[in-house]
Amino acid sequence: MLKKYDSAHGPVRWAIAMVDILLIIVCMTAAYKLAIALYPQATTAVSLQKYIIAAIIAYIPAVAVFRPILMYRVVRGDIIVQRTLNMCLLHVLMLLTLLFAVKDPLASRGIFVFYAILITASVTLFRLATRRLVSKIRKSGHNVRRILLAGPVTDLTELNADLNQGEYGIDILGIFTSSSEEQCAEEGLKRLGPTCELLPYLQSHEGQVNALFCATDNELSGNARQVFSFCESHLIHFHIVPAVAPAMRRTLDALYMGDALVLTPRKEPLLNFENRVLKRAFDLICSSLFLLTIFPVVYVVAAIIIKLNSPGPVLAVQECTGWNKRVFRAVKFRTAPYCKEENRELASEQSFPFGDFMRHTRLDELPLFINVFFGSMSLVGPRLQSTQQTTEFTEAKEKFNVNLRVKPGLTGWDRIQTHSAGNRHLTPAEQDVRADIWYAENWTFWLDLRIIYRSLFCSNPDKNNNA
């Protein structure tokens, strides 16, 4: 996925900065008056104008470090939120430093707290609202960039699927390839001709193409330099798509070893110790709060209903495969009749009525918070797989050449996605593994929060439609 294709020019950045400063003035005014109203006994020697000036001064280094990226054509919403929150955090820390310098403790504390909340919420909402507005404008056919593809269809299938989204405002004119028209039609691409006709097409359509994406195995041979020179002299963005990328199914980073360009699989963020500590701390806090407050009530109610429906234990234990292929015992509410002789739960198709309800609403998974608390699972991660399902998913992981070091989760990226046209050639297990790969390579704390929010408050797509 491209990070900064077709980023905005300076005037757009200045416009965003001006709106940010306007929000600073409004939020500081509201915080100042609110603090004075709630603490009338407090006196402040610093005027509102000085607070506003201090806030604007504190904003300058914050926006310089975390520049807005909402104008980038291809960028995820969670990355926008993450950078915005980082900018606001740095901003309020700089402002706090200035407030300590003026030594106005009582009023400053109240104003600072109110302002920090208001400015973080308002700037984040402004960024997201603007991004949504830009996406709607692009979906309506405005602010569109026209691009060409060149090379084998198999090397450009994933790029086509990623870029062919209305919110990015990218119009794929077609592809120059030696592949047949039938292969192109299967991927929804218009074949414009063989690669040898690419340069004449660019010359005859001068000013009508904004970018060209060429696979490294694109059969341009001797014309490659001429095509690149033409793009450079006619303001056409030229991009190279490595042929190895689709085969590896991994996000790649480019680095130089001397003058040689080398592509390497990007490290998984959760291999970083600090990120693992942050994720584990969040899991521990949330699971502890749930187990100490809501879960006892849920357990008592579920236990009574389960016992009335079917004799046997309340909880069922299932062996599952977790992080680094470790086997652990996952705990769920029992949803099927219990066989005392075999000391196990019967097949799920024999479940009692309340068991069907629990499975449909996923209430049977609430005891998994116990596994989250003890560290065998996480709140967000790949789908939980039993040892019986391991073979199918091992084969899928072998196809993608990956062994993720991520704990299974109560919810995950694959469970909030809808089916993509580019994934129709994949089995359900392969789609799940591919989504797990994306999550492991793009993990951020804010992405976890986004997944949890969508799992709780948005309707989840059907399993068969998951990406």
PDB file of N, CA and C in Angstrom, residues 153-154 156-158 160-161 164 175 177 179-191 419-425:
ATOM      1  N   VAL A 153      -0.348  -9.390 -15.616  1.00  0.00           N
ATOM      2  CA  VAL A 153      -1.518  -9.184 -14.758  1.00  0.00           C
ATOM      3  C   VAL A 153      -1.305  -9.788 -13.378  1.00  0.00           C
ATOM      4  N   THR A 154      -0.645 -10.940 -13.312  1.00  0.00           N
ATOM      5  CA  THR A 154      -0.444 -11.617 -12.022  1.00  0.00           C
ATOM      6  C   THR A 154       0.394 -10.783 -11.060  1.00  0.00           C
ATOM      7  N   LEU A 156       0.310  -7.505 -10.910  1.00  0.00           N
ATOM      8  CA  LEU A 156      -0.360  -6.236 -10.619  1.00  0.00           C
ATOM      9  C   LEU A 156      -1.766  -6.427 -10.069  1.00  0.00           C
ATOM     10  N   THR A 157      -2.162  -7.680  -9.831  1.00  0.00           N
ATOM     11  CA  THR A 157      -3.517  -7.951  -9.355  1.00  0.00           C
ATOM     12  C   THR A 157      -3.795  -7.280  -8.014  1.00  0.00           C
ATOM     13  N   GLU A 158      -2.887  -7.445  -7.055  1.00  0.00           N
ATOM     14  CA  GLU A 158      -3.112  -6.888  -5.721  1.00  0.00           C
ATOM     15  C   GLU A 158      -3.078  -5.366  -5.743  1.00  0.00           C
ATOM     16  N   ASN A 160      -3.956  -3.483  -8.218  1.00  0.00           N
ATOM     17  CA  ASN A 160      -5.224  -3.084  -8.811  1.00  0.00           C
ATOM     18  C   ASN A 160      -6.357  -3.133  -7.790  1.00  0.00           C
ATOM     19  N   ALA A 161      -6.379  -4.210  -6.982  1.00  0.00           N
ATOM     20  CA  ALA A 161      -7.431  -4.346  -5.966  1.00  0.00           C
ATOM     21  C   ALA A 161      -7.314  -3.270  -4.898  1.00  0.00           C
ATOM     22  N   ASN A 164      -8.106   0.362  -6.590  1.00  0.00           N
ATOM     23  CA  ASN A 164      -9.413   0.503  -7.228  1.00  0.00           C
ATOM     24  C   ASN A 164     -10.515   0.680  -6.193  1.00  0.00           C
ATOM     25  N   ILE A 175      -4.322  -1.436 -18.741  1.00  0.00           N
ATOM     26  CA  ILE A 175      -3.025  -2.091 -18.561  1.00  0.00           C
ATOM     27  C   ILE A 175      -2.416  -2.458 -19.909  1.00  0.00           C
ATOM     28  N   THR A 177       0.058  -5.088 -21.390  1.00  0.00           N
ATOM     29  CA  THR A 177       0.559  -6.368 -20.927  1.00  0.00           C
ATOM     30  C   THR A 177       0.552  -7.375 -22.051  1.00  0.00           C
ATOM     31  N   SER A 179      -0.321 -10.362 -21.273  1.00  0.00           N
ATOM     32  CA  SER A 179      -1.382 -11.269 -20.822  1.00  0.00           C
ATOM     33  C   SER A 179      -2.601 -11.118 -21.726  1.00  0.00           C
ATOM     34  N   SER A 180      -3.427 -12.147 -21.760  1.00  0.00           N
ATOM     35  CA  SER A 180      -4.596 -12.148 -22.629  1.00  0.00           C
ATOM     36  C   SER A 180      -5.688 -11.234 -22.097  1.00  0.00           C
ATOM     37  N   GLU A 181      -6.629 -10.885 -22.975  1.00  0.00           N
ATOM     38  CA  GLU A 181      -7.760 -10.046 -22.571  1.00  0.00           C
ATOM     39  C   GLU A 181      -8.635 -10.760 -21.549  1.00  0.00           C
ATOM     40  N   GLU A 182      -8.698 -12.094 -21.642  1.00  0.00           N
ATOM     41  CA  GLU A 182      -9.506 -12.851 -20.674  1.00  0.00           C
ATOM     42  C   GLU A 182      -8.919 -12.719 -19.271  1.00  0.00           C
ATOM     43  N   GLN A 183      -7.591 -12.807 -19.145  1.00  0.00           N
ATOM     44  CA  GLN A 183      -6.948 -12.638 -17.838  1.00  0.00           C
ATOM     45  C   GLN A 183      -7.196 -11.235 -17.290  1.00  0.00           C
ATOM     46  N   CYS A 184      -7.101 -10.247 -18.153  1.00  0.00           N
ATOM     47  CA  CYS A 184      -7.343  -8.865 -17.711  1.00  0.00           C
ATOM     48  C   CYS A 184      -8.791  -8.682 -17.280  1.00  0.00           C
ATOM     49  N   ALA A 185      -9.717  -9.250 -18.039  1.00  0.00           N
ATOM     50  CA  ALA A 185     -11.137  -9.108 -17.714  1.00  0.00           C
ATOM     51  C   ALA A 185     -11.466  -9.748 -16.377  1.00  0.00           C
ATOM     52  N   GLU A 186     -10.807 -10.868 -16.054  1.00  0.00           N
ATOM     53  CA  GLU A 186     -11.038 -11.534 -14.775  1.00  0.00           C
ATOM     54  C   GLU A 186     -10.697 -10.633 -13.599  1.00  0.00           C
ATOM     55  N   GLU A 187      -9.717  -9.763 -13.772  1.00  0.00           N
ATOM     56  CA  GLU A 187      -9.310  -8.854 -12.703  1.00  0.00           C
ATOM     57  C   GLU A 187      -9.943  -7.479 -12.851  1.00  0.00           C
ATOM     58  N   GLY A 188     -10.870  -7.330 -13.788  1.00  0.00           N
ATOM     59  CA  GLY A 188     -11.564  -6.057 -13.975  1.00  0.00           C
ATOM     60  C   GLY A 188     -10.700  -5.000 -14.624  1.00  0.00           C
ATOM     61  N   LEU A 189      -9.705  -5.396 -15.424  1.00  0.00           N
ATOM     62  CA  LEU A 189      -8.800  -4.460 -16.074  1.00  0.00           C
ATOM     63  C   LEU A 189      -9.062  -4.410 -17.574  1.00  0.00           C
ATOM     64  N   LYS A 190      -8.882  -3.237 -18.135  1.00  0.00           N
ATOM     65  CA  LYS A 190      -9.020  -3.050 -19.581  1.00  0.00           C
ATOM     66  C   LYS A 190      -7.645  -3.186 -20.230  1.00  0.00           C
ATOM     67  N   ARG A 191      -7.504  -4.132 -21.146  1.00  0.00           N
ATOM     68  CA  ARG A 191      -6.232  -4.319 -21.843  1.00  0.00           C
ATOM     69  C   ARG A 191      -6.122  -3.301 -22.972  1.00  0.00           C
ATOM     70  N   HIS A 419     -15.760  -8.810   2.080  1.00  0.00           N
ATOM     71  CA  HIS A 419     -15.038  -9.506   1.016  1.00  0.00           C
ATOM     72  C   HIS A 419     -14.563  -8.530  -0.043  1.00  0.00           C
ATOM     73  N   SER A 420     -13.318  -8.681  -0.465  1.00  0.00           N
ATOM     74  CA  SER A 420     -12.737  -7.861  -1.523  1.00  0.00           C
ATOM     75  C   SER A 420     -12.695  -8.638  -2.821  1.00  0.00           C
ATOM     76  N   ALA A 421     -12.952  -7.937  -3.940  1.00  0.00           N
ATOM     77  CA  ALA A 421     -12.963  -8.600  -5.240  1.00  0.00           C
ATOM     78  C   ALA A 421     -11.613  -9.230  -5.549  1.00  0.00           C
ATOM     79  N   GLY A 422     -10.556  -8.630  -5.013  1.00  0.00           N
ATOM     80  CA  GLY A 422      -9.226  -9.159  -5.279  1.00  0.00           C
ATOM     81  C   GLY A 422      -8.926 -10.446  -4.538  1.00  0.00           C
ATOM     82  N   ASN A 423      -9.832 -10.860  -3.605  1.00  0.00           N
ATOM     83  CA  ASN A 423      -9.577 -12.049  -2.793  1.00  0.00           C
ATOM     84  C   ASN A 423     -10.460 -13.237  -3.180  1.00  0.00           C
ATOM     85  N   ARG A 424     -11.188 -13.114  -4.281  1.00  0.00           N
ATOM     86  CA  ARG A 424     -12.141 -14.182  -4.599  1.00  0.00           C
ATOM     87  C   ARG A 424     -11.466 -15.509  -4.939  1.00  0.00           C
ATOM     88  N   HIS A 425     -10.151 -15.462  -5.262  1.00  0.00           N
ATOM     89  CA  HIS A 425      -9.441 -16.691  -5.591  1.00  0.00           C
ATOM     90  C   HIS A 425      -8.879 -17.368  -4.351  1.00  0.00           C
TER      91      HIS A 425
END
